[in-house]
Short mmCIF file of C-alpha atoms in Angstrom, two decimals:
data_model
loop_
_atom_site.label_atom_id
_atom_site.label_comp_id
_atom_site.label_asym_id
_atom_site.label_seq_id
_atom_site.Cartn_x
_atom_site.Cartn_y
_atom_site.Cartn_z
CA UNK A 12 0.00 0.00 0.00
CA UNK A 13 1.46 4.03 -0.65
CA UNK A 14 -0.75 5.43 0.61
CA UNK A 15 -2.53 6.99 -2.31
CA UNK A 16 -6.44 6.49 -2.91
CA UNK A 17 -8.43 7.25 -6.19
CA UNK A 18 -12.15 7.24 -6.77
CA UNK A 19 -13.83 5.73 -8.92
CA UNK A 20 -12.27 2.52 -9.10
CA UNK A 21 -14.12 2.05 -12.65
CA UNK A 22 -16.61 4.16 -14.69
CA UNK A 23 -18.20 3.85 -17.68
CA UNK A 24 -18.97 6.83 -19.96
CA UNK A 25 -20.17 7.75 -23.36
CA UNK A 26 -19.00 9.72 -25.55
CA UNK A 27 -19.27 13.77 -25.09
CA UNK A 28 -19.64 13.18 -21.22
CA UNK A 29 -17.63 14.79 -18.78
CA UNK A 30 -15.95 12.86 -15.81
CA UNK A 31 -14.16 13.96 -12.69
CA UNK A 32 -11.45 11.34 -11.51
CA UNK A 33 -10.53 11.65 -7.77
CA UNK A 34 -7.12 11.12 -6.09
CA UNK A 35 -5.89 11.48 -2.40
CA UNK A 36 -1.84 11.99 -2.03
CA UNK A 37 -0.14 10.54 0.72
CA UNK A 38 -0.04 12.51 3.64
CA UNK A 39 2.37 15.26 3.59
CA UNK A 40 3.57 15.00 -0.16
CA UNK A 41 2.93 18.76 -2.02
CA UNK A 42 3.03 16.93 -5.55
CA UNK A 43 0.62 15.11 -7.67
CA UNK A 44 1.19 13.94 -11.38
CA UNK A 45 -1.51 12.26 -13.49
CA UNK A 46 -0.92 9.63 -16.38
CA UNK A 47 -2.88 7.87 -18.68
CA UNK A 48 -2.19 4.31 -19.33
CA UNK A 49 -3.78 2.72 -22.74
CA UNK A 50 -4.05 -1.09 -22.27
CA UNK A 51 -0.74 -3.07 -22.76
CA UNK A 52 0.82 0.68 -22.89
CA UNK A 53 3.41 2.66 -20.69
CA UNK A 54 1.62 5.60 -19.25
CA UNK A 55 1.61 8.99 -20.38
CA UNK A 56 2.47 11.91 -18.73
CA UNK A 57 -1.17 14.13 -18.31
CA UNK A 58 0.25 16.42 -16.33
CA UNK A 59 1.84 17.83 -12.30
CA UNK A 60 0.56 20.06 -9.89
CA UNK A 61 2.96 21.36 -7.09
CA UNK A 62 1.08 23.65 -4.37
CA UNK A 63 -2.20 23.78 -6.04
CA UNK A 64 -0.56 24.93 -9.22
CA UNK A 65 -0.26 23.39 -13.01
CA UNK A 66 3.52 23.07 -12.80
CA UNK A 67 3.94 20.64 -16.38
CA UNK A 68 2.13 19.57 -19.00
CA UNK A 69 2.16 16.67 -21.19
CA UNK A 70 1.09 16.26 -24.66
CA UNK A 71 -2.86 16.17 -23.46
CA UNK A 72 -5.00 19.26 -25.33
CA UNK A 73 -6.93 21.38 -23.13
CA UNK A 74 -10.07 19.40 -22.28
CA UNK A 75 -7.40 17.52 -19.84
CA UNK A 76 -7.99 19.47 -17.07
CA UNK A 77 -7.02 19.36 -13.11
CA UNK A 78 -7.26 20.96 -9.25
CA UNK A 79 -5.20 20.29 -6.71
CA UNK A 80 -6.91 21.65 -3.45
CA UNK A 81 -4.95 22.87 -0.26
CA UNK A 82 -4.80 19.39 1.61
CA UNK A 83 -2.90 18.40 -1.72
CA UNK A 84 -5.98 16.01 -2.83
CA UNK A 85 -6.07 16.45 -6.90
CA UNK A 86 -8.78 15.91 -9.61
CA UNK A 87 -8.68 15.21 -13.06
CA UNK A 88 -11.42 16.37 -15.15
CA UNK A 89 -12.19 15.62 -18.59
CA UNK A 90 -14.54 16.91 -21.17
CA UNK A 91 -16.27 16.11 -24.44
CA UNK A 92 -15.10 11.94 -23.84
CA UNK A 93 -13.98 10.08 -26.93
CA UNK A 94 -13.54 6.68 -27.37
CA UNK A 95 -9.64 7.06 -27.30
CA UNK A 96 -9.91 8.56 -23.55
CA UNK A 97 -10.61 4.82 -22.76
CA UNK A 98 -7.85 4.00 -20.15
CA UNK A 99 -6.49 3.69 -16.70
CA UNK A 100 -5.70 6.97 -15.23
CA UNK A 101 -3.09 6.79 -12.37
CA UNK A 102 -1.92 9.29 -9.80
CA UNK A 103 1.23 9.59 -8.20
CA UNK A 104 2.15 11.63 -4.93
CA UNK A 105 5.42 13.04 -4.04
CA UNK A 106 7.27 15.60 -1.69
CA UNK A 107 9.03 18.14 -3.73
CA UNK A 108 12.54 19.32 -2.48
CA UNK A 109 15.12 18.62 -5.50
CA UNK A 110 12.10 17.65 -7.43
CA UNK A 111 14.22 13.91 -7.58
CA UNK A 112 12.13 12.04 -5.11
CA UNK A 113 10.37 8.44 -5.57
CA UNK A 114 6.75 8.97 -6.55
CA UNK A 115 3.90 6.77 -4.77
CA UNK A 116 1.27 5.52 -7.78
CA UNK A 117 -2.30 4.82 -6.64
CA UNK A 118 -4.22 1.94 -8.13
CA UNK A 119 -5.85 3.99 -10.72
CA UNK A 120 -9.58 4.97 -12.13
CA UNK A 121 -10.34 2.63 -15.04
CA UNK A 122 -12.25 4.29 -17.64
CA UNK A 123 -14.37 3.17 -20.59
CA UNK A 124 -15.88 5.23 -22.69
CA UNK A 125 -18.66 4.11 -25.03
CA UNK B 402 11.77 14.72 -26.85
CA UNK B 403 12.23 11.80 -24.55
CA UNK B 404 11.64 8.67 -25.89
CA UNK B 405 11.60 5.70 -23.71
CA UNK B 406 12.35 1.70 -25.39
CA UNK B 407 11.71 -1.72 -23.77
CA UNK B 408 13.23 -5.14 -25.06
CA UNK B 409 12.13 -7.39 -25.03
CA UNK B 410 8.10 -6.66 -24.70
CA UNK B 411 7.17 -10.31 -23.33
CA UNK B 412 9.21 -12.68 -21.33
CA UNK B 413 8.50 -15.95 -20.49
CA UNK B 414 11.66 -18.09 -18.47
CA UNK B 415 11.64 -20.75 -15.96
CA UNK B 416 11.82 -20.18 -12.21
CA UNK B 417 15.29 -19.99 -11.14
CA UNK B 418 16.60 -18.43 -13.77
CA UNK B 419 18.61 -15.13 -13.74
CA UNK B 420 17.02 -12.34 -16.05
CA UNK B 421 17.67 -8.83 -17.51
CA UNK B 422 15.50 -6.62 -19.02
CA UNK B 423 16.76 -4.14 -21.21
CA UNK B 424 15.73 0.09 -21.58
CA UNK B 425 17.18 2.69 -23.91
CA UNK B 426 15.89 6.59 -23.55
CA UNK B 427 17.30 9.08 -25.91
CA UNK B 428 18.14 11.74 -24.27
CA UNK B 429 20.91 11.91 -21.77
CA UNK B 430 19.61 14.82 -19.98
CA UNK B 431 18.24 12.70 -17.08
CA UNK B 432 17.58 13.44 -13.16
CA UNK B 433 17.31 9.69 -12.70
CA UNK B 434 16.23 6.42 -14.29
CA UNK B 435 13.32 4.46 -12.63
CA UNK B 436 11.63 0.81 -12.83
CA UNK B 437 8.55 0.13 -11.71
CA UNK B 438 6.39 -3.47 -11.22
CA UNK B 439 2.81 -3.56 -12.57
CA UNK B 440 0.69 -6.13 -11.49
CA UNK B 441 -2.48 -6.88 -13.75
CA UNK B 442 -4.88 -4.13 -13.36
CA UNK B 443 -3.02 -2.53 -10.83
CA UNK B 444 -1.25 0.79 -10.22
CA UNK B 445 2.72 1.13 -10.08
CA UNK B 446 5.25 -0.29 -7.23
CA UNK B 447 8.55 1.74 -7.65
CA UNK B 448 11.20 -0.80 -7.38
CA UNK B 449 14.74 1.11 -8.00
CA UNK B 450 15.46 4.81 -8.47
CA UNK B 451 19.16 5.59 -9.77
CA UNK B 452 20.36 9.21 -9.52
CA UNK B 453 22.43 10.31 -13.14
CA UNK B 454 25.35 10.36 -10.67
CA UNK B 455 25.07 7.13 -10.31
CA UNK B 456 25.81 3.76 -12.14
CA UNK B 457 23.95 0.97 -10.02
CA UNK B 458 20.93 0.45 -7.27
CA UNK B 459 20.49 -2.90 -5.52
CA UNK B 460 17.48 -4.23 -3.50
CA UNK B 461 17.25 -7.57 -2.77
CA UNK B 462 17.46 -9.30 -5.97
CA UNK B 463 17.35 -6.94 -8.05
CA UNK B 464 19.92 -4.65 -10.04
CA UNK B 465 19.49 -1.86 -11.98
CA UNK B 466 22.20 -0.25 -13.73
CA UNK B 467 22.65 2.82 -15.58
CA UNK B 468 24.74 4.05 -18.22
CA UNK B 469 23.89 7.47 -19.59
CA UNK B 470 26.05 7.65 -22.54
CA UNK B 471 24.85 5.25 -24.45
CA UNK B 472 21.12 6.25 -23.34
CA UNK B 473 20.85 2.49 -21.70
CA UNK B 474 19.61 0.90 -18.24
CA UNK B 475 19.08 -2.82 -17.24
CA UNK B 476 17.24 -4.64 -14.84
CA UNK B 477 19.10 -7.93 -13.80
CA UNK B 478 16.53 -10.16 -11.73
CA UNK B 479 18.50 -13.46 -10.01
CA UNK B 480 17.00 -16.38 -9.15
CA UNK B 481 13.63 -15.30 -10.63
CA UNK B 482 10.77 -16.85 -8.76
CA UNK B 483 6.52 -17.14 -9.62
CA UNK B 484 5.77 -13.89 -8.27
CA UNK B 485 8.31 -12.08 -10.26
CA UNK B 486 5.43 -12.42 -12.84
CA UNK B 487 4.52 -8.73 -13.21
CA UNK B 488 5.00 -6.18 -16.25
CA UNK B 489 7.99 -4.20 -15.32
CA UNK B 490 8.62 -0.48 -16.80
CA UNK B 491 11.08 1.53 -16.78
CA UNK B 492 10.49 5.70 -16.92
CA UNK B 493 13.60 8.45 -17.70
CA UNK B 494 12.60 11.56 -15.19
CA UNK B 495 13.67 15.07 -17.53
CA UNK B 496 11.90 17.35 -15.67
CA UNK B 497 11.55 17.04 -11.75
CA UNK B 498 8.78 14.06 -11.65
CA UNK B 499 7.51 14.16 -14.98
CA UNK B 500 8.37 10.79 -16.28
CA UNK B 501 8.71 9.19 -19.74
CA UNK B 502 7.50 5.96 -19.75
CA UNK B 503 8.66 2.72 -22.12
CA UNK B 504 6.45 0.29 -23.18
CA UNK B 505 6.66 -2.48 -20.92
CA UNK B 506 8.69 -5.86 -20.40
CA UNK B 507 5.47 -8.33 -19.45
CA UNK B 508 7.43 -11.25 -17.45
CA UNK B 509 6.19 -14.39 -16.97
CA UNK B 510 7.74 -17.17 -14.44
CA UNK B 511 6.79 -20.60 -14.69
CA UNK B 512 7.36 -22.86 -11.65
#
C-alpha cells in the first residue's frame, strides 16, 4: 500500500460526457502527477501540480484538465469523452525538495468510454 | 523529446533463472532512471530509483544499472521466482517528476 487512494475505481462513460477522476496523495507529499495508461501501454504523462498549481504539462489538449486543493488532494477532469480517452488513469504523490524524489502511484480509475 | 524503449516486450523463463530486461531513452539529460512493477490491473510499485550520478541500485534481488552515454539501463533479476510475474517499466525523469515511460517488459515465471 502508498498510501494513495483514487475514486472511482471504474466508470463507464459515453461519448461527449464529462468525468471527474478523484485522487488522495499521501499525507504530507505537495506533488501530484496524473498519467494515462492505454491497455498493454506505458503511461503517459497528463500532467503535475505542485502547491495547487499546473507546474507541467504533457502532450494532453486542453479538455485535460485538473485541481489540486490545499490538503494536496487532486482531480482530473475531462470533457467532451472520446472513445480514445478509454484508459487507466493513475496518480502519483510526491514531496518536492530537489524535485528527484520516488513517486507513490495509486491503483488507478479505469475508464471506458462508449 | 524523450523517448523511452523496452526489449524485449514479453518474457516468459523458468523459475530460477537469472534475467535482464533491457531500456534505452534518448536523451541523456536525465535526473534519474526508474523501474517500476505492474501487477495486472493494478497501479505502479517503484522498485529502484538511480540518480544520473550514479551507475547501479540494488534491493534484494534486483539490479538496476545505468549508463547514460549510451542512453541504456538494465534490470538484472537473479534467481527469478513465480511472483516475479509482473509487467515491469522503466520511466527516464527530464523534468523534476515528470516521467517518460517505455512500453513495458510483461514477465512471466513458470514454476
Amino acid at each position: 500500500e502508498t498510501g494513495v487512494t483514487q475514486s472511482p475505481t471504474h466508470l463507464i462513460k459515453t461519448r461527449g460526457q464529462q468525468v471527474t477522476l478523484r485522487c488522495s496523495s499521501q499525507s504530507g507529499h505537495n506533488t501530484v502527477s496524473w498519467y494515462q495508461q492505454a491497455l498493454g501501454q506505458g503511461p503517459q504523462f497528463i500532467f503535475q501540480y505542485y502547491r495547487e498549481e499546473e507546474n507541467g504539462r504533457g502532450n494532453f489538449p486542453p479538455r485535460f484538465s485538473g485541481l489540486q486543493f490545499p490538503n494536496y488532494s487532486s482531480e482530473l477532469n475531462v470533457n467532451a469523452l472520446e472513445l480514445d480517452d478509454s484508459a487507466l488513469y493513475l496518480c502519483a504523490s510526491s514531496f518536492r525538495t530537489s524535485g528527484e524524489e520516488t513517486q507513490y502511484f495509486g491503483p488507478g480509475t479505469r475508464l471506458l468510454v462508449l | 523529446k524523450q523517448e523511452v524503449t523496452q526489449i524485449p516486450a514479453a518474457l516468459s523463463v523458468p523459475e530460477g533463472e537469472n534475467l535482464v530486461l533491457n531500456c534505452s531513452f534518448t536523451d541523456s539529460a536525465i535526473y534519474n532512471l526508474q523501474w517500476f512493477r505492474q501487477d495486472p490491473g493494478k497501479g505502479l510499485t517503484s522498485l529502484l530509483l538511480i540518480q544520473s550520478s550514479q551507475r547501479e541500485q540494488t534491493s534484494g534481488r534486483l539490479n538496476a544499472s545505468l549508463d547514460k552515454s549510451s542512453g541504456r539501463s538494465t534490470l538484472y533479476i537473479a534467481a527469478s521466482q513465480p511472483g516475479d510475474s509482473a509487467t515491469y517499466l522503466c520511466a527516464a525523469d527530464n523534468a523534476g517528476n515528470m516521467l517518460t515511460f517505455g512500453g513495458g517488459t510483461r514477465l512471466m515465471v513458470k514454476p
